[in-house]
Tab-separated table of N, CA and C in Angstrom:
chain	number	residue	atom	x	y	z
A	1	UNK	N	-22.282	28.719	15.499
A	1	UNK	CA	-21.788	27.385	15.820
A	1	UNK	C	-20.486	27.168	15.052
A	2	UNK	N	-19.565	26.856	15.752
A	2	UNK	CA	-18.006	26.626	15.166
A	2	UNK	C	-17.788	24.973	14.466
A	3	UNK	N	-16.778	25.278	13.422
A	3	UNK	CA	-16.713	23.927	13.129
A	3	UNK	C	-15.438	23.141	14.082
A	4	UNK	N	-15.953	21.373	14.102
A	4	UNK	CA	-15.298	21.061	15.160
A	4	UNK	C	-14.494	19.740	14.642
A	5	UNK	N	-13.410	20.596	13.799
A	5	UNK	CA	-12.590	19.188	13.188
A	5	UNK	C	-13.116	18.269	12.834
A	6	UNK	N	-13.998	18.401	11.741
A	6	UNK	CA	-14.724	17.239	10.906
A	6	UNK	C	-14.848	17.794	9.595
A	7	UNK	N	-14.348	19.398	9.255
A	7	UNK	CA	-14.233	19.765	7.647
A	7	UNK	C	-13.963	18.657	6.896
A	8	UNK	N	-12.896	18.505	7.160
A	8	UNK	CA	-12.498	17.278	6.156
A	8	UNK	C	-13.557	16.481	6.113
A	9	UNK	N	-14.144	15.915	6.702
A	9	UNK	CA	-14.936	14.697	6.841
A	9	UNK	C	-16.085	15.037	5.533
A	10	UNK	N	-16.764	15.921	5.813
A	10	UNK	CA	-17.741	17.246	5.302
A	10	UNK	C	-17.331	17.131	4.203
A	11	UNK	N	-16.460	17.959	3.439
A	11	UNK	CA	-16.037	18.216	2.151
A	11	UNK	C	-15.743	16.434	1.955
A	12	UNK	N	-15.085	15.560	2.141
A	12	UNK	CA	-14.932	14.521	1.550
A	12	UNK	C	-16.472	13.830	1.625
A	13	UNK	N	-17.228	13.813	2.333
A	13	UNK	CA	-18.886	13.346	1.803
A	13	UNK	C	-19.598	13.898	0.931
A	14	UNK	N	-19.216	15.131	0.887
A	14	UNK	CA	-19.742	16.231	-0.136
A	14	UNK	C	-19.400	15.589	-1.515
A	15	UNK	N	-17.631	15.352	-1.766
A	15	UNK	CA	-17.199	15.006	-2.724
A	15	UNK	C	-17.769	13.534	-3.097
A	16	UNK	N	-17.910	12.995	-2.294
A	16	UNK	CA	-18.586	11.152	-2.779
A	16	UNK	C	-19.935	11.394	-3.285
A	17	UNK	N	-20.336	12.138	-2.755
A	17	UNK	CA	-22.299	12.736	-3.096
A	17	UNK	C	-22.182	12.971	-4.208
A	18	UNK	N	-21.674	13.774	-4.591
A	18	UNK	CA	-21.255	14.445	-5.630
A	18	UNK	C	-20.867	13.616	-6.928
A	19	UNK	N	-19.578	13.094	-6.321
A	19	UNK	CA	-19.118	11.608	-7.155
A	19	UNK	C	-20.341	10.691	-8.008
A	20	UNK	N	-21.619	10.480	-6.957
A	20	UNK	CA	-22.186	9.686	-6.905
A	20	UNK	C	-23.550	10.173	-7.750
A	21	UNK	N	-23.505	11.622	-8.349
A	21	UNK	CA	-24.923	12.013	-8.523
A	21	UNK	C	-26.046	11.656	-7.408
A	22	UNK	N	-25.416	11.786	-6.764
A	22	UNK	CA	-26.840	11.897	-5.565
A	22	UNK	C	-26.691	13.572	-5.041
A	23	UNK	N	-28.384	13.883	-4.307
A	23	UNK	CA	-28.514	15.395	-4.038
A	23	UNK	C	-29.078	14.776	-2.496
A	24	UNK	N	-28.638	16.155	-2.360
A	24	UNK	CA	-28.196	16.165	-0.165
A	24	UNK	C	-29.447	14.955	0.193
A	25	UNK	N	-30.847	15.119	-0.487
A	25	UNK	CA	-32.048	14.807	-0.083
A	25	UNK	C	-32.164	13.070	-0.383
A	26	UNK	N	-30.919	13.074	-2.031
A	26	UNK	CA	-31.323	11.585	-2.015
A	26	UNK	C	-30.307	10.443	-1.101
A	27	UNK	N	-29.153	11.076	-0.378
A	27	UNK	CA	-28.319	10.968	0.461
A	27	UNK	C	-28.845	10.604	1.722
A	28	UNK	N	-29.616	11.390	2.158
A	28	UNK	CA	-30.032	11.593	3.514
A	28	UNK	C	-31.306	10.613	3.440
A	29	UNK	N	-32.106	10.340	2.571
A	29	UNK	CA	-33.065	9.176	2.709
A	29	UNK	C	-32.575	8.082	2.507
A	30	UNK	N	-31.320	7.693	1.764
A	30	UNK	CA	-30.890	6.274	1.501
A	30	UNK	C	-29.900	5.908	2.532
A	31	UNK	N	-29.782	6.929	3.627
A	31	UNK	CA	-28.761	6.697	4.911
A	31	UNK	C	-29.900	6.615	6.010
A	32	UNK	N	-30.645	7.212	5.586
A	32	UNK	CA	-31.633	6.841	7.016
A	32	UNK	C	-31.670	8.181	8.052
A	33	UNK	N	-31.186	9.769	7.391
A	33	UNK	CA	-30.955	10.705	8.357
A	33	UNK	C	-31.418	12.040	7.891
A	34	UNK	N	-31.606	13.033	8.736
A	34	UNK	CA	-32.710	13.994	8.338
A	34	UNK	C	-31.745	15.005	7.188
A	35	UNK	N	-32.371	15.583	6.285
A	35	UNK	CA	-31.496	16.588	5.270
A	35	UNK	C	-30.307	17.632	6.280
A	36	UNK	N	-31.015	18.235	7.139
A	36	UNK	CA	-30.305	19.111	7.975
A	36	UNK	C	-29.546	18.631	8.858
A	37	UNK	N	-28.989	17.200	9.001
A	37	UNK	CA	-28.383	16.805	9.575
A	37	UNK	C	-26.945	16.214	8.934
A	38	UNK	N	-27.417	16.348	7.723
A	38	UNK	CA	-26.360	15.372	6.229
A	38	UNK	C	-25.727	17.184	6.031
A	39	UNK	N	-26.585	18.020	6.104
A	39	UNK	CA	-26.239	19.303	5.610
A	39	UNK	C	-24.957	20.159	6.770
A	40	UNK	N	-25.418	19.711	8.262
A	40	UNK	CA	-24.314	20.273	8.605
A	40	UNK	C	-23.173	19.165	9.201
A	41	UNK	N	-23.536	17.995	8.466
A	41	UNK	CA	-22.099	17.278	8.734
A	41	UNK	C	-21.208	17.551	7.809
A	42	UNK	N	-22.164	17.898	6.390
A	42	UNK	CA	-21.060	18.371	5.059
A	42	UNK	C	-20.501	19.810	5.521
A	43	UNK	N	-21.297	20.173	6.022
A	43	UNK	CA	-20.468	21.741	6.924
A	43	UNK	C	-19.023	22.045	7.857
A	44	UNK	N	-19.327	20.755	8.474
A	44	UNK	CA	-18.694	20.302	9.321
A	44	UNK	C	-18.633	20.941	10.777
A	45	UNK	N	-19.965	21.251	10.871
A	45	UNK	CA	-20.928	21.203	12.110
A	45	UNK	C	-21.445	20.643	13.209
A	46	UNK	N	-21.438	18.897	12.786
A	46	UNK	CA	-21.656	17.740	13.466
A	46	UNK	C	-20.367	17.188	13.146
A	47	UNK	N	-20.524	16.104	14.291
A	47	UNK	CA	-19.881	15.009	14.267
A	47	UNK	C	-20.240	13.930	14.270
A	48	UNK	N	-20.925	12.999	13.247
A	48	UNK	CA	-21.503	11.921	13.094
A	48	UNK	C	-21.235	10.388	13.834
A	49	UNK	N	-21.837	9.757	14.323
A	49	UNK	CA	-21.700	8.518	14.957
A	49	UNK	C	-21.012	7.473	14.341
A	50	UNK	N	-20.089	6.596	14.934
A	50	UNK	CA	-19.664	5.912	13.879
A	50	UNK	C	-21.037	5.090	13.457
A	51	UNK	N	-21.935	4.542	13.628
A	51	UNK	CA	-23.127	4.049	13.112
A	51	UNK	C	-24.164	4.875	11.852
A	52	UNK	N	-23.832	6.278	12.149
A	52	UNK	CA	-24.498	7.107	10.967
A	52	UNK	C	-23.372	7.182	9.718
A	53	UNK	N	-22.042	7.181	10.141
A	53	UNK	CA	-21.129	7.142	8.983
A	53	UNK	C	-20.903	5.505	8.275
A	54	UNK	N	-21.683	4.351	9.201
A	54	UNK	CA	-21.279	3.278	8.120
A	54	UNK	C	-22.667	3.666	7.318
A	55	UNK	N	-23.712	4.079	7.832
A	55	UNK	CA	-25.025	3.746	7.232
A	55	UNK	C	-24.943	4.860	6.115
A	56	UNK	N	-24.323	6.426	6.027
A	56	UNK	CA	-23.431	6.550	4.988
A	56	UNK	C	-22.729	6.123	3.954
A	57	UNK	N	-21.723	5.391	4.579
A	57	UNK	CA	-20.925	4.615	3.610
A	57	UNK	C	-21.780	4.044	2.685
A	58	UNK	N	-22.097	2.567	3.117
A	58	UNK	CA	-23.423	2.166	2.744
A	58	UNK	C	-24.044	2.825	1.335
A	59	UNK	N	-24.587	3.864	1.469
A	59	UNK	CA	-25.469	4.661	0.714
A	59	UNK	C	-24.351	5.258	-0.511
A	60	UNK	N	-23.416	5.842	-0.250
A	60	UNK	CA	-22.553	6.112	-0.655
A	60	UNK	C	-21.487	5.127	-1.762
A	61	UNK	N	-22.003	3.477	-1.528
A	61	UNK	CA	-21.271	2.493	-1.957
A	61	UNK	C	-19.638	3.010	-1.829
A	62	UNK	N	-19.103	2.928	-0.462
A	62	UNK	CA	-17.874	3.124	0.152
A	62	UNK	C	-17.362	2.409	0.993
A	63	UNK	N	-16.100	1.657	1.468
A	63	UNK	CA	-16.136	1.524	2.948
A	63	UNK	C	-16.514	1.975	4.204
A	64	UNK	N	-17.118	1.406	5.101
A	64	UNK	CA	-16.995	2.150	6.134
A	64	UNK	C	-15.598	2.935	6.656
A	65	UNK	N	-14.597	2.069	6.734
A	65	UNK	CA	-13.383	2.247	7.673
A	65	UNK	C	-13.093	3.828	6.629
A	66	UNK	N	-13.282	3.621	5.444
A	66	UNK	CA	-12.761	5.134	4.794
A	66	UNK	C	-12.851	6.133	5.581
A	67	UNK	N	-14.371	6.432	5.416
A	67	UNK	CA	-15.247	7.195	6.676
A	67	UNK	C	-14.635	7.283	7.867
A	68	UNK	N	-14.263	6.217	8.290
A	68	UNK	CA	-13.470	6.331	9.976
A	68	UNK	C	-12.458	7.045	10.021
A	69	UNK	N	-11.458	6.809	8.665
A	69	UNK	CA	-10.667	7.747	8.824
A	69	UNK	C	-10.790	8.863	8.501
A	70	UNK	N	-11.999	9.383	7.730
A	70	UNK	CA	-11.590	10.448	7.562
A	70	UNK	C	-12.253	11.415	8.630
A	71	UNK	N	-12.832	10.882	9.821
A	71	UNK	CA	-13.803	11.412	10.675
A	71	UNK	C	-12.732	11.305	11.687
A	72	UNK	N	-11.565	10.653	11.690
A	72	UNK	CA	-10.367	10.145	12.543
A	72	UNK	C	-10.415	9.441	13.837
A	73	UNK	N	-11.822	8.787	13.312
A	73	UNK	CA	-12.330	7.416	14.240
A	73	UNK	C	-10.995	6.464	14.509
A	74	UNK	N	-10.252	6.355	13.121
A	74	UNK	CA	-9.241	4.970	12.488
A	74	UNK	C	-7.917	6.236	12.106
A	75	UNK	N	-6.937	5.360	12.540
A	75	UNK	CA	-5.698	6.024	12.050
A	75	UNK	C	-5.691	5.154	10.624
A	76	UNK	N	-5.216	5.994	9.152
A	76	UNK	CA	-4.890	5.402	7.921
A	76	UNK	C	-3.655	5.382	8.390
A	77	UNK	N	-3.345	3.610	7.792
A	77	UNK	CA	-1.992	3.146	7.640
A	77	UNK	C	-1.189	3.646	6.679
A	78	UNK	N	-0.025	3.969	6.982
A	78	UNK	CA	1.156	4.352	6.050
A	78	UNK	C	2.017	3.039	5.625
A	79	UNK	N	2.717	3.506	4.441
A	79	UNK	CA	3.480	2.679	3.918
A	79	UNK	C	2.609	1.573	3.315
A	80	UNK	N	3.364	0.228	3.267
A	80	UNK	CA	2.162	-0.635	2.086
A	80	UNK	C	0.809	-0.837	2.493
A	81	UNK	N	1.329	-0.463	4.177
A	81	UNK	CA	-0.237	-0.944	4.817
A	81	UNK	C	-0.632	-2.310	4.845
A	82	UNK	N	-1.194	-2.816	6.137
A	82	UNK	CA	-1.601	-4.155	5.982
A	82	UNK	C	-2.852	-4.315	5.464
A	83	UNK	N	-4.143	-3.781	5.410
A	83	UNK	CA	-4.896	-4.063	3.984
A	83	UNK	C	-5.164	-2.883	3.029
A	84	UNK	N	-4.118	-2.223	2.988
A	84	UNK	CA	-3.720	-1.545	1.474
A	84	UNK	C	-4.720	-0.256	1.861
A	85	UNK	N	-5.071	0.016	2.732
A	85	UNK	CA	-6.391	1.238	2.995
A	85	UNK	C	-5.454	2.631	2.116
A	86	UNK	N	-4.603	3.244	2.041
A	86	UNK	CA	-3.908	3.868	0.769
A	86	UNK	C	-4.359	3.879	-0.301
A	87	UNK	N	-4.229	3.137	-0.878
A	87	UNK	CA	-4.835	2.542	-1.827
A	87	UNK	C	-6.422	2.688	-2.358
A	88	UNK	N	-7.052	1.824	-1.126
A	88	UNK	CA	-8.397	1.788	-1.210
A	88	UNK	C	-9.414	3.679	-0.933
A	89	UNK	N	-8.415	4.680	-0.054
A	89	UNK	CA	-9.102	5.416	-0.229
A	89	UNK	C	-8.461	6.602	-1.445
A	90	UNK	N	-7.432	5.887	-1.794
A	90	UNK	CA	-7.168	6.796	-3.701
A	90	UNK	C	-7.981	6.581	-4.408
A	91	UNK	N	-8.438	5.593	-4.677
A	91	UNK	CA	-9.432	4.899	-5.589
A	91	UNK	C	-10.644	5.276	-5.316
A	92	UNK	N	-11.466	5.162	-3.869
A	92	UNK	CA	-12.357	5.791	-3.608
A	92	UNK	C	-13.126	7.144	-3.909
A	93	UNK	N	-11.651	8.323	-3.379
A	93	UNK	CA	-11.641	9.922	-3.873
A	93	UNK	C	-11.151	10.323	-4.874
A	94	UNK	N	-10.841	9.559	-5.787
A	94	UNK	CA	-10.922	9.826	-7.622
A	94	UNK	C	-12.022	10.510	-7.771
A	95	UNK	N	-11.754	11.482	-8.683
A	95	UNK	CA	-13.630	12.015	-9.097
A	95	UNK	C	-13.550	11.682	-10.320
A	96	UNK	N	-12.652	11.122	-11.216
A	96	UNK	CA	-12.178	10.681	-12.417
A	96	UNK	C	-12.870	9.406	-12.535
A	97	UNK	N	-13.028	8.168	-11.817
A	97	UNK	CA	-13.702	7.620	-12.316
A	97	UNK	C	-15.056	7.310	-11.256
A	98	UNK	N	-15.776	6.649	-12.776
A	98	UNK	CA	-17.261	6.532	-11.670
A	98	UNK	C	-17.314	5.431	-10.468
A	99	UNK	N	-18.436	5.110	-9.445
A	99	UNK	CA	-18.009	4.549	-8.736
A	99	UNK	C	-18.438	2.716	-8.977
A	100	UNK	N	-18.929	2.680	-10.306
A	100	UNK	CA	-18.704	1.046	-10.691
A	100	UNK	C	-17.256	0.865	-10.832
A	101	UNK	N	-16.439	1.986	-11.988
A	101	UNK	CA	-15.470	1.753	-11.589
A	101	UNK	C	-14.349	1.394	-10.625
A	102	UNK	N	-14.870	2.359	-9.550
A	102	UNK	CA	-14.010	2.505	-8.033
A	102	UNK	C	-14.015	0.681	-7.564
A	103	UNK	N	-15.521	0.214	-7.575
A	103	UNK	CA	-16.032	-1.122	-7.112
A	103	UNK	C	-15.040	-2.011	-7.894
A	104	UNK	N	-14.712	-1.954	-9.022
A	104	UNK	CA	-14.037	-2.976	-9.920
A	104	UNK	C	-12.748	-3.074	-9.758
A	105	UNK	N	-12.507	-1.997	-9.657
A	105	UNK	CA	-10.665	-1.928	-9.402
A	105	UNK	C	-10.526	-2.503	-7.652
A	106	UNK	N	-11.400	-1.832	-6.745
A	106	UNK	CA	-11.268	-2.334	-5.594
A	106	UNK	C	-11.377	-3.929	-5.390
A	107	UNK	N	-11.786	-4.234	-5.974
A	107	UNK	CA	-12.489	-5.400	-6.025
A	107	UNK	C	-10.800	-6.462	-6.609
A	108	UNK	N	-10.418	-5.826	-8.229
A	108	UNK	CA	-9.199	-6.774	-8.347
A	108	UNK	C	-7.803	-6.533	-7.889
A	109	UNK	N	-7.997	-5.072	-7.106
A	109	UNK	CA	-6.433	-5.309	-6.089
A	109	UNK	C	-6.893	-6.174	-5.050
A	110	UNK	N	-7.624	-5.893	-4.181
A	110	UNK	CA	-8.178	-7.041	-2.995
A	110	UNK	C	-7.823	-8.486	-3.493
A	111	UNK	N	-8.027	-8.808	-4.952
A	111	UNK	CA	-7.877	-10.230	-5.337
A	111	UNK	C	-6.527	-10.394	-5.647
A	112	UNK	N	-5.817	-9.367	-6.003
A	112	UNK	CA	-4.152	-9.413	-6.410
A	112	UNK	C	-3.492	-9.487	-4.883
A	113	UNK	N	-3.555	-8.842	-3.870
A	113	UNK	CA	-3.260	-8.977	-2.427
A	113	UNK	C	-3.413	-10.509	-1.684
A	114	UNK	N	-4.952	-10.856	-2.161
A	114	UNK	CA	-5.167	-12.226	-0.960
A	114	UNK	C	-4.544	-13.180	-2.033
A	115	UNK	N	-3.623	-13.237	-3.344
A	115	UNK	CA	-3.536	-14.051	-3.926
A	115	UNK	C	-1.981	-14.041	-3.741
A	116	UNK	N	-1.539	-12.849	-3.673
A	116	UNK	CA	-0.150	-12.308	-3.131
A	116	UNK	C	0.143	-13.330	-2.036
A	117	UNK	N	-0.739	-12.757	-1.080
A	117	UNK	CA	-0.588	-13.378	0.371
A	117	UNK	C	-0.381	-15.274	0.511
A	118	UNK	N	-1.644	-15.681	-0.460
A	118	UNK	CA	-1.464	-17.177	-0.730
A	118	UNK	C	-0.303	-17.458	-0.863
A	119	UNK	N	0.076	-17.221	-2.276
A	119	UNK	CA	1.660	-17.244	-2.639
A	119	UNK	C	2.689	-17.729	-1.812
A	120	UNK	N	2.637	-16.192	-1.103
A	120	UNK	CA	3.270	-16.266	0.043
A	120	UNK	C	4.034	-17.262	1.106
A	121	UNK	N	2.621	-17.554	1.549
A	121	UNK	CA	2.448	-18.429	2.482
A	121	UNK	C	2.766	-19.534	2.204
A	122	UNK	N	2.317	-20.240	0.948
A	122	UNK	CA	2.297	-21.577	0.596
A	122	UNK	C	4.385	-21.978	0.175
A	123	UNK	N	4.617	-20.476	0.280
A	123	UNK	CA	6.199	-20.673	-0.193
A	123	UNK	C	7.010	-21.016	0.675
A	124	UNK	N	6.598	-20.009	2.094
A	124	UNK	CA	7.075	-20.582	3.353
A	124	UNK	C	7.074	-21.741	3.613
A	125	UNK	N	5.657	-22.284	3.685
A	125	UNK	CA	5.432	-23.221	4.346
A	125	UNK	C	5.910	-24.750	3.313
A	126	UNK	N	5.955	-24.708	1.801
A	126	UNK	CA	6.721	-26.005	1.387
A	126	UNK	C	7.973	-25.312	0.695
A	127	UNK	N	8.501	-26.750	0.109
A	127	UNK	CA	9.650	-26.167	-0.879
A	127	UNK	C	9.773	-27.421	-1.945
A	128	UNK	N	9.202	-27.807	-2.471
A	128	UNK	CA	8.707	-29.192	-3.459
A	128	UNK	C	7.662	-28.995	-4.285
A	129	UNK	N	7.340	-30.041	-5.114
A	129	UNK	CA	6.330	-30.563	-6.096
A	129	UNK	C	5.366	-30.882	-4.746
A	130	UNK	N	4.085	-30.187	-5.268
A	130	UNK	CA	2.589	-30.696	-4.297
A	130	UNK	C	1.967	-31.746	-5.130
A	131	UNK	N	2.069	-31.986	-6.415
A	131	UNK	CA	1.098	-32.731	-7.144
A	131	UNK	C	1.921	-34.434	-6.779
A	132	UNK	N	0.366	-34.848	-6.498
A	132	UNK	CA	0.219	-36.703	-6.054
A	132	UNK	C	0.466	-37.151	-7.277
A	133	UNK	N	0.557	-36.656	-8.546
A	133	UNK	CA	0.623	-37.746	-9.178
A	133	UNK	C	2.147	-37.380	-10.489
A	134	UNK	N	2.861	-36.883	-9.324
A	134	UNK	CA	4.179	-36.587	-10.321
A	134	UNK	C	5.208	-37.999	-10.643
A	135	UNK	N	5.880	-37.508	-11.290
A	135	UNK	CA	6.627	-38.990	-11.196
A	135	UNK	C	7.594	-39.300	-10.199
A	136	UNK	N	7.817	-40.407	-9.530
A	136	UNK	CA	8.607	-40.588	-8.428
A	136	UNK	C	9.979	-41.493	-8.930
A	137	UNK	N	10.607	-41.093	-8.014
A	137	UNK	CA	12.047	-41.524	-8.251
A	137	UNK	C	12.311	-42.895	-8.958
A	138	UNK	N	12.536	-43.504	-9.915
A	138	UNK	CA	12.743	-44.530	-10.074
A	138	UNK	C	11.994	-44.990	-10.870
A	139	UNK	N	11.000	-44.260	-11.409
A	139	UNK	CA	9.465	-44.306	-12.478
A	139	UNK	C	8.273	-44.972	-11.724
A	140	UNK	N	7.913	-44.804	-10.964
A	140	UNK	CA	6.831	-45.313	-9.977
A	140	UNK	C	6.197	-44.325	-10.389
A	141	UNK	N	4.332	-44.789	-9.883
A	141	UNK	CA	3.300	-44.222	-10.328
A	141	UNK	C	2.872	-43.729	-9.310
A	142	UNK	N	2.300	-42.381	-9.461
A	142	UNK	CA	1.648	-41.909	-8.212
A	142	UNK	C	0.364	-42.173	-8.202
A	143	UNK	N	-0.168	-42.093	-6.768
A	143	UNK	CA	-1.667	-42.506	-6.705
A	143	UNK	C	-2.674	-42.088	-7.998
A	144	UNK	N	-2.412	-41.382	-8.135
A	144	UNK	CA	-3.391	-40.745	-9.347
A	144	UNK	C	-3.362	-41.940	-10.382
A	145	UNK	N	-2.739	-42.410	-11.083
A	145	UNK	CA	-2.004	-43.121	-12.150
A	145	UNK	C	-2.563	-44.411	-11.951
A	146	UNK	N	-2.303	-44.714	-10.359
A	146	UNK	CA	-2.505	-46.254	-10.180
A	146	UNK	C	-3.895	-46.817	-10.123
A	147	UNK	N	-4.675	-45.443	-9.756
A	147	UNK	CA	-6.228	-45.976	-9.829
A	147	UNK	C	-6.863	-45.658	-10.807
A	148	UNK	N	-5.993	-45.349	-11.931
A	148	UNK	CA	-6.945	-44.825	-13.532
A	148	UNK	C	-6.819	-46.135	-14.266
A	149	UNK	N	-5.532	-46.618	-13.861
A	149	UNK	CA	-5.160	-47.864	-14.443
A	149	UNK	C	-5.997	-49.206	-14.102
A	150	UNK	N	-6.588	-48.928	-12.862
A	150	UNK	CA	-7.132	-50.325	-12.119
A	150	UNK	C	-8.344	-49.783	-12.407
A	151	UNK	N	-9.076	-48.767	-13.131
A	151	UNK	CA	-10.334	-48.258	-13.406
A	151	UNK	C	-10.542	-49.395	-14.798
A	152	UNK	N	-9.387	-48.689	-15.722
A	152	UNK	CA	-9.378	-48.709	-16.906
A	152	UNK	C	-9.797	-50.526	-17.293
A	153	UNK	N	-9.108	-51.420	-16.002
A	153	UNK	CA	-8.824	-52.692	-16.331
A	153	UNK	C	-10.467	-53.402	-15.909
A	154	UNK	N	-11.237	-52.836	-15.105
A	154	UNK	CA	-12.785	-53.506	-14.822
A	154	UNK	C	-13.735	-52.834	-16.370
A	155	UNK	N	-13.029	-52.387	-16.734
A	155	UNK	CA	-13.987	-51.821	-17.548
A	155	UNK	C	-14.318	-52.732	-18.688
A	156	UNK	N	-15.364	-53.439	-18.937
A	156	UNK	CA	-15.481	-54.575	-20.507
A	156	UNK	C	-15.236	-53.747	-21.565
């Protein structure tokens, strides 16, 4: 039986298994699939479903979409990429660090990106002071101000 352009796929599950201290057997029960079936996808023998590679992932604590690409379900984006998948599968195929690590770092670029993006957006879209209770032209009180004051005055 020939292999059918899924080596890669194979050796990179091999390497996450691996990554992961898990053995072919504890892989293949926490994905839900028979040993000899985990054995010749790491071969690269099969070609796995995209449904057996999320339930992989999964087990693996990985993205799915990783998997997609590397099974070439998903084209990986080049350049900055619109959600950084570069990135996310460097971090992933590190064998350098463990994969709490992988989770943590993934975890605070994702938060440096959607905070990026906020930024962003909120720059476009004004160009001023947002806060109600800044001072206004002429020393007027902003709402904030005016009802601490009319708090302050019922109070015995």
């Amino acid at each position: 039986m020939g292999s059918i352009h899924v080596g890669n796929l194979g050796e990179f599950l091999r390497e996450q298994r691996r990554s992961a201290r898990l053995s072919l057997r504890q892989l293949a029960d926490a994905a839900g699939v028979s040993n000899p079936y985990l054995s010749q996808i790491e071969r690269g023998l099969r070609k796995p479903s995209a449904e057996i590679l999320q339930q992989l992932a999964k087990a693996l604590r990985i993205s799915a979409e990783t998997l997609y690409v590397q099974a070439g379900i998903l084209d990986e984006r080049r350049g900055d990429g619109a959600d950084g998948m570069a990135v996310h599968t460097a971090i992933l195929t590190d064998p350098a660090i463990s994969e709490r690590q992988k989770q943590v770092l993934l975890q605070i670029y994702d938060s440096f990106r959607k905070e990026n993006a906020r930024d962003d957006a909120g720059a476009d879209a004004e160009e001023g002071p947002t806060n109600g209770d800044a001072p206004r032209p002429g020393g007027g009180r902003g709402e904030g101000d005016a009802k601490r004051a009319s708090d302050q005055r019922r109070t015995p």
